[in-house]
Amino acid sequence: MPPRRRPDQIPVNLAIEHDRVIQLERQVEQLTAQLAASRANQNPFQALHPETSSDEVEGDPRWESGMRTEVPEFRGSMQPEEFLEWIGIADEILEFKRVPANERVALVATRFRGRAAAWWQQFKLARNRAGKPKLSDWEKMKQKLRKEFLPHNFTRLMYQRLQNLRQGMRSVDEYTTEFYELLVRNDIEETQDQLVSRYCGGLRTQILDMVNLFDPVTVTEAHQRALQLEKTLSRKSNSGQTLNFGGGMSSRNRASSSSENTGSRPGVSASSGSYTGPRNPTNNVQTPRATTGGFRCFGYGETGHRLSECPRPAKRVLFIDPAEFNEEDAEIIEEPQS
C-alpha cells in the first residue's frame, strides 16, 4: 500500500514548473530593462517624450555631456558692452548647471585670465590682509567686477545713448537691436505705451508717420510694421518712385513720367499734355528781317555807324556870353562842309 501524501506536500513536477516560471519572469524583467536602456542611448533627449519617467531622466546626465556649457574666459580688456554680455552668459551657465551659490565665485574665478586674473589675486590678498572673509556671494562679485572694469560714468553714458538713439541711415533691424540692448543696459522700467513711443520716436520720419497710422500697442508690432514699410520704400526707390500717402506716384514722378511720354512730340506741354505748337505747320519758317548795323550817328542822324566813326567832319559851335552879345557885330562862324 503506497504511503499517503500530506495535504501540504506539493508534487515534484509542479515545483519544477513553478521554479521555471519564476526564472522566466526574471529574464523578462532583465530584457525589459536592457531594452529601455538601449532606447535611452539612442535618444538622449527622451525627456521630451511623456512615456519616459522623470526619475530616469534626472538620473541620466548623458544629454548634457554633448553641450558646451563652460563659462567663457575673461581677460579684463573687453569693451563695456562685451563685458556686460560676458556677465549675462556666466549667469545663464551657472543657472543651467545648477551650481550652488557658495561655489559660483570660485568657479567663475577659474576663467579669469590676464588683467582679470591679476586683479582677482590682488583683491583676495587685500581682503586677507584686512581680515575679511573670502568673497563667496556671486551678486557681490558682479558688483566688484562692474566697479573695476566699467567706466565710472558708464550708466550715464548708456542713458544718454538711449535718449539720443535714432535710426539714421541704418536698417530697421540694426536700430531695433541697439534699442533692446540699451534697454537692458539701462534697466528701464516703463509701460508698454512708453516703450512703443520711445521706439517709434527714433525711426526715420517717413517710416514713423506711416507706423503711427497702424497705432501699434507693442514694440514687436511696431518693429514688424516698420520692416514692412522699409521693404515697400526700398521697392519704390528701386523703381524710381516715391511713396505717397494718397497712393500712386508723387507729383514729381508724375511730371517726369509725363515729360517722358510727351518729350518725343514737338509742341506738347509736359505739365498739361496739351498741344501748344503752331496750328499751321507751313508758317513755322519765318522770313528773316532786313537788318541794319543797329547803330545811329547822333551828329547827323544817320544809321550804320557811331558818332565816333562818322566820316563827316564834326560841327564846331561857338557860344557867346549874352551880356556881350551885339546883333550887329554877331557873326555865325561855321566851317564849310565838304
Coordinates of C-alpha atoms in Angstrom, one line a residue:
M1 CA 0.0 0.0 0.0
P2 CA 1.6 3.3 -1.1
P3 CA 2.2 6.0 1.5
R4 CA -0.4 8.7 1.7
R5 CA 0.7 12.3 0.9
R6 CA 0.2 15.0 3.4
P7 CA -2.1 17.8 2.4
D8 CA 0.7 20.4 2.4
Q9 CA 3.1 18.3 0.2
I10 CA 3.5 19.6 -3.5
P11 CA 4.3 17.2 -6.3
V12 CA 7.9 17.4 -7.6
N13 CA 6.8 18.2 -11.2
L14 CA 4.7 21.1 -10.0
A15 CA 7.6 22.6 -8.0
I16 CA 9.9 22.4 -11.0
E17 CA 7.4 24.2 -13.2
H18 CA 6.9 26.9 -10.6
D19 CA 10.7 27.5 -10.5
R20 CA 10.8 27.7 -14.3
V21 CA 8.1 30.3 -14.3
I22 CA 9.9 32.4 -11.7
Q23 CA 13.1 32.3 -13.8
L24 CA 11.3 33.3 -16.9
E25 CA 9.7 36.3 -15.2
R26 CA 13.2 37.4 -14.0
Q27 CA 14.5 37.0 -17.6
V28 CA 11.7 39.1 -18.9
E29 CA 12.4 41.8 -16.4
Q30 CA 16.1 41.9 -17.3
L31 CA 15.3 42.1 -21.1
T32 CA 12.8 44.9 -20.5
A33 CA 15.4 46.8 -18.5
Q34 CA 18.1 46.3 -21.2
L35 CA 15.6 47.4 -23.9
A36 CA 14.8 50.6 -22.1
A37 CA 18.5 51.3 -21.6
S38 CA 19.2 50.8 -25.3
R39 CA 16.4 53.2 -26.2
A40 CA 17.8 55.8 -23.9
N41 CA 21.2 55.6 -25.5
Q42 CA 19.7 56.0 -29.0
N43 CA 17.6 59.1 -27.9
P44 CA 19.4 61.2 -25.3
F45 CA 16.5 63.7 -25.3
Q46 CA 14.0 61.2 -24.2
A47 CA 12.8 63.6 -21.6
L48 CA 10.7 65.2 -24.3
H49 CA 8.6 62.1 -24.6
P50 CA 5.8 61.6 -22.0
E51 CA 6.4 57.8 -21.7
T52 CA 9.8 58.3 -20.1
S53 CA 9.7 58.6 -16.4
S54 CA 11.2 61.7 -14.7
D55 CA 13.4 59.6 -12.5
E56 CA 15.2 58.0 -15.5
V57 CA 15.8 61.5 -17.0
E58 CA 17.2 63.1 -13.8
G59 CA 19.5 60.1 -13.2
D60 CA 20.9 60.1 -16.8
P61 CA 23.1 63.2 -17.4
R62 CA 24.3 62.0 -20.8
W63 CA 22.2 64.5 -22.7
E64 CA 24.1 67.3 -21.0
S65 CA 27.5 65.9 -22.0
G66 CA 27.0 66.8 -25.7
M67 CA 26.6 70.6 -24.9
R68 CA 29.4 73.0 -24.3
T69 CA 28.4 74.9 -21.2
E70 CA 31.7 76.4 -19.9
V71 CA 31.9 80.0 -18.7
P72 CA 33.9 82.0 -21.3
E73 CA 37.3 83.3 -20.4
F74 CA 37.5 86.8 -19.2
R75 CA 40.7 88.8 -19.6
G76 CA 39.6 92.2 -18.4
S77 CA 40.3 94.0 -21.7
M78 CA 36.8 93.9 -23.2
Q79 CA 34.7 96.8 -24.3
P80 CA 31.9 97.7 -21.8
E81 CA 29.2 96.1 -23.9
E82 CA 31.2 92.9 -24.3
F83 CA 31.9 92.7 -20.6
L84 CA 28.2 93.0 -19.8
E85 CA 27.4 90.3 -22.3
W86 CA 30.0 88.1 -20.6
I87 CA 28.3 88.7 -17.2
G88 CA 25.0 87.6 -18.8
I89 CA 26.4 84.4 -20.3
A90 CA 28.0 83.5 -17.0
D91 CA 24.7 83.9 -15.2
E92 CA 22.9 81.7 -17.6
I93 CA 25.5 78.9 -17.4
L94 CA 25.6 78.9 -13.6
E95 CA 21.8 78.6 -13.6
F96 CA 21.9 75.8 -16.2
K97 CA 24.5 73.8 -14.3
R98 CA 22.7 74.4 -11.0
V99 CA 25.9 75.5 -9.4
P100 CA 25.5 76.0 -5.6
A101 CA 25.5 79.7 -4.6
N102 CA 28.6 79.3 -2.4
E103 CA 30.7 77.8 -5.2
R104 CA 29.8 80.2 -8.1
V105 CA 32.5 82.7 -7.3
A106 CA 35.2 80.1 -7.2
L107 CA 34.0 78.5 -10.5
V108 CA 33.9 81.8 -12.4
A109 CA 37.3 82.8 -11.0
T110 CA 38.9 79.9 -12.7
R111 CA 38.1 81.5 -16.0
F112 CA 40.0 84.7 -15.3
R113 CA 43.0 85.4 -17.5
G114 CA 45.5 88.3 -17.9
R115 CA 44.5 91.5 -16.3
A116 CA 41.4 90.0 -14.7
A117 CA 43.4 87.2 -13.0
A118 CA 45.9 89.8 -11.7
W119 CA 43.1 91.9 -10.3
W120 CA 41.5 88.9 -8.6
Q121 CA 44.7 87.9 -6.9
Q122 CA 45.2 91.4 -5.7
F123 CA 41.6 91.6 -4.5
K124 CA 41.9 88.4 -2.5
L125 CA 45.2 89.5 -1.0
A126 CA 43.7 92.8 0.1
R127 CA 40.8 91.2 1.8
N128 CA 43.1 88.7 3.6
R129 CA 45.2 91.5 4.9
A130 CA 42.2 93.4 6.1
G131 CA 41.0 90.3 8.0
K132 CA 37.8 89.9 5.8
P133 CA 36.4 86.5 4.8
K134 CA 36.6 85.2 1.3
L135 CA 34.1 86.6 -1.1
S136 CA 31.6 83.8 -1.9
D137 CA 28.5 85.8 -3.0
W138 CA 28.1 85.9 -6.7
E139 CA 26.0 89.1 -6.7
K140 CA 28.6 90.9 -4.7
M141 CA 31.3 89.6 -7.1
K142 CA 29.4 91.1 -10.0
Q143 CA 29.3 94.4 -8.3
K144 CA 33.0 94.4 -7.8
L145 CA 33.6 93.4 -11.4
R146 CA 31.4 96.2 -12.7
K147 CA 33.2 98.7 -10.5
E148 CA 36.6 97.6 -11.7
F149 CA 36.0 97.0 -15.4
L150 CA 33.3 99.5 -16.4
P151 CA 33.8 103.3 -16.9
H152 CA 32.8 105.4 -13.9
N153 CA 30.2 107.3 -15.9
F154 CA 29.0 104.2 -17.9
T155 CA 25.4 104.4 -16.5
R156 CA 25.0 108.0 -17.6
L157 CA 26.6 107.4 -21.0
M158 CA 24.2 104.4 -21.6
Y159 CA 21.2 106.5 -20.7
Q160 CA 22.3 109.3 -23.0
R161 CA 22.7 106.9 -25.8
L162 CA 19.2 105.6 -25.2
Q163 CA 17.8 109.1 -25.1
N164 CA 19.5 110.1 -28.3
L165 CA 19.0 106.9 -30.2
R166 CA 17.9 107.5 -33.8
Q167 CA 17.7 105.2 -36.8
G168 CA 19.6 107.4 -39.2
M169 CA 20.9 105.6 -42.2
R170 CA 20.7 102.2 -40.5
S171 CA 18.2 99.5 -41.3
V172 CA 15.2 98.8 -39.0
D173 CA 16.7 95.6 -37.7
E174 CA 20.0 97.3 -36.7
Y175 CA 18.2 100.1 -35.0
T176 CA 15.9 97.6 -33.1
T177 CA 18.9 95.5 -32.0
E178 CA 20.6 98.5 -30.4
F179 CA 17.3 99.7 -28.9
Y180 CA 16.8 96.4 -27.0
E181 CA 20.5 96.3 -25.9
L182 CA 20.2 99.8 -24.5
L183 CA 17.0 98.9 -22.7
V184 CA 18.8 96.0 -20.9
R185 CA 21.9 98.2 -20.1
N186 CA 19.8 100.9 -18.5
D187 CA 17.3 98.6 -16.8
I188 CA 14.4 100.8 -17.9
E189 CA 11.0 100.3 -16.2
E190 CA 8.4 101.8 -18.4
T191 CA 4.9 100.9 -19.5
Q192 CA 4.3 99.3 -22.9
D193 CA 2.9 102.6 -24.3
Q194 CA 6.0 104.4 -23.2
L195 CA 8.3 101.8 -24.8
V196 CA 6.4 102.0 -28.1
S197 CA 6.6 105.8 -28.1
R198 CA 10.3 105.7 -27.3
Y199 CA 10.9 103.1 -30.1
C200 CA 8.8 104.9 -32.8
G201 CA 10.4 108.2 -31.9
G202 CA 13.8 107.1 -33.1
L203 CA 12.5 105.8 -36.5
R204 CA 13.1 107.9 -39.7
T205 CA 10.3 110.4 -40.2
Q206 CA 9.0 108.8 -43.4
I207 CA 8.6 105.4 -41.6
L208 CA 7.4 107.0 -38.3
D209 CA 4.5 108.7 -40.0
M210 CA 3.3 105.5 -41.6
V211 CA 3.8 103.4 -38.5
N212 CA 1.7 105.8 -36.5
L213 CA -1.2 105.1 -38.8
F214 CA -1.4 101.5 -37.6
D215 CA -1.3 102.6 -33.9
P216 CA 0.9 99.7 -32.6
V217 CA 0.5 98.6 -29.0
T218 CA 3.8 96.7 -28.6
V219 CA 7.4 97.2 -29.6
T220 CA 7.3 93.9 -31.5
E221 CA 4.3 95.1 -33.6
A222 CA 5.9 98.4 -34.3
H223 CA 9.0 96.6 -35.4
Q224 CA 7.1 94.3 -37.8
R225 CA 5.2 97.3 -39.3
A226 CA 8.5 99.2 -39.7
L227 CA 10.1 96.3 -41.5
Q228 CA 7.2 96.0 -44.0
L229 CA 7.3 99.7 -44.7
E230 CA 11.1 99.6 -45.1
K231 CA 10.7 96.9 -47.8
T232 CA 8.0 98.9 -49.5
L233 CA 10.1 102.1 -49.6
S234 CA 13.0 100.1 -50.9
R235 CA 11.0 98.7 -53.8
K236 CA 9.7 102.2 -54.6
S237 CA 13.1 103.7 -54.6
N238 CA 14.5 100.9 -56.8
S239 CA 11.7 101.6 -59.3
G240 CA 12.3 105.3 -59.3
Q241 CA 9.1 106.2 -57.5
T242 CA 8.5 107.7 -54.1
L243 CA 5.7 106.6 -51.8
N244 CA 2.8 109.0 -51.4
F245 CA 0.2 108.8 -48.7
G246 CA -2.5 109.3 -51.3
G247 CA -1.3 106.3 -53.3
G248 CA 0.5 106.1 -56.6
M249 CA 3.4 108.3 -57.6
S250 CA 4.2 111.7 -56.3
S251 CA 3.8 114.9 -58.4
R252 CA 7.5 114.9 -59.3
N253 CA 7.3 111.4 -60.6
R254 CA 4.1 112.1 -62.5
A255 CA 5.7 115.2 -64.1
S256 CA 8.8 113.2 -65.1
S257 CA 6.6 110.4 -66.5
S258 CA 4.5 112.9 -68.4
S259 CA 7.6 114.5 -69.8
E260 CA 8.9 111.1 -71.0
N261 CA 5.7 110.4 -72.7
T262 CA 5.4 113.7 -74.4
G263 CA 9.1 114.6 -74.9
S264 CA 9.2 113.0 -78.4
R265 CA 6.2 115.0 -79.6
P266 CA 7.0 118.6 -80.5
G267 CA 4.7 121.3 -79.3
V268 CA 3.3 119.3 -76.4
S269 CA 3.4 120.8 -72.9
A270 CA 4.8 118.3 -70.3
S271 CA 2.7 119.7 -67.5
S272 CA -0.7 119.7 -69.1
G273 CA -0.2 117.4 -72.1
S274 CA -2.0 119.9 -74.4
Y275 CA -0.7 120.9 -77.9
T276 CA 0.9 124.3 -77.7
G277 CA 2.7 124.4 -81.1
P278 CA 1.6 126.4 -84.2
R279 CA -1.6 125.2 -85.8
N280 CA -0.3 125.7 -89.4
P281 CA 3.0 123.8 -89.8
T282 CA 3.7 125.8 -93.0
N283 CA 4.1 129.0 -91.1
N284 CA 6.9 127.7 -88.9
V285 CA 9.6 129.1 -91.3
Q286 CA 9.9 132.8 -90.7
T287 CA 11.5 135.1 -93.2
P288 CA 14.5 137.0 -91.9
R289 CA 14.1 140.7 -91.4
A290 CA 16.3 143.2 -93.2
T291 CA 18.7 144.4 -90.5
T292 CA 21.0 147.4 -90.5
G293 CA 24.0 147.9 -88.5
G294 CA 21.9 148.8 -85.5
F295 CA 24.0 152.0 -84.7
R296 CA 22.9 155.6 -85.2
C297 CA 25.1 158.7 -85.5
F298 CA 24.0 161.3 -83.1
G299 CA 25.7 164.0 -85.1
Y300 CA 23.9 163.7 -88.4
G301 CA 21.2 161.1 -87.6
E302 CA 22.5 158.6 -90.0
T303 CA 22.4 154.9 -89.3
G304 CA 25.1 152.3 -89.7
H305 CA 27.9 153.9 -87.6
R306 CA 28.6 155.6 -84.3
L307 CA 29.3 159.3 -83.9
S308 CA 33.0 158.5 -83.2
E309 CA 33.1 156.6 -86.5
C310 CA 31.3 159.3 -88.6
P311 CA 33.1 160.1 -91.8
R312 CA 31.8 163.7 -91.9
P313 CA 33.8 166.3 -90.0
A314 CA 32.5 167.3 -86.7
K315 CA 30.5 170.5 -86.3
R316 CA 32.1 173.3 -84.1
V317 CA 29.8 175.9 -82.5
L318 CA 31.0 178.9 -80.5
F319 CA 28.9 180.2 -77.6
I320 CA 28.9 183.9 -76.8
D321 CA 28.0 185.5 -73.4
P322 CA 24.6 187.1 -73.7
A323 CA 25.7 190.2 -71.9
E324 CA 28.3 190.9 -74.5
F325 CA 26.1 189.9 -77.5
N326 CA 25.6 192.5 -80.2
E327 CA 23.4 191.6 -83.0
E328 CA 25.2 194.0 -85.4
D329 CA 28.6 192.6 -84.7
A330 CA 27.5 189.0 -84.4
E331 CA 28.6 186.6 -87.0
I332 CA 27.9 182.9 -87.2
I333 CA 31.0 181.1 -88.0
E334 CA 30.5 177.7 -89.5
E335 CA 33.1 175.6 -91.2
P336 CA 32.3 174.7 -94.7
Q337 CA 31.0 171.2 -95.3
S338 CA 32.8 169.0 -97.7

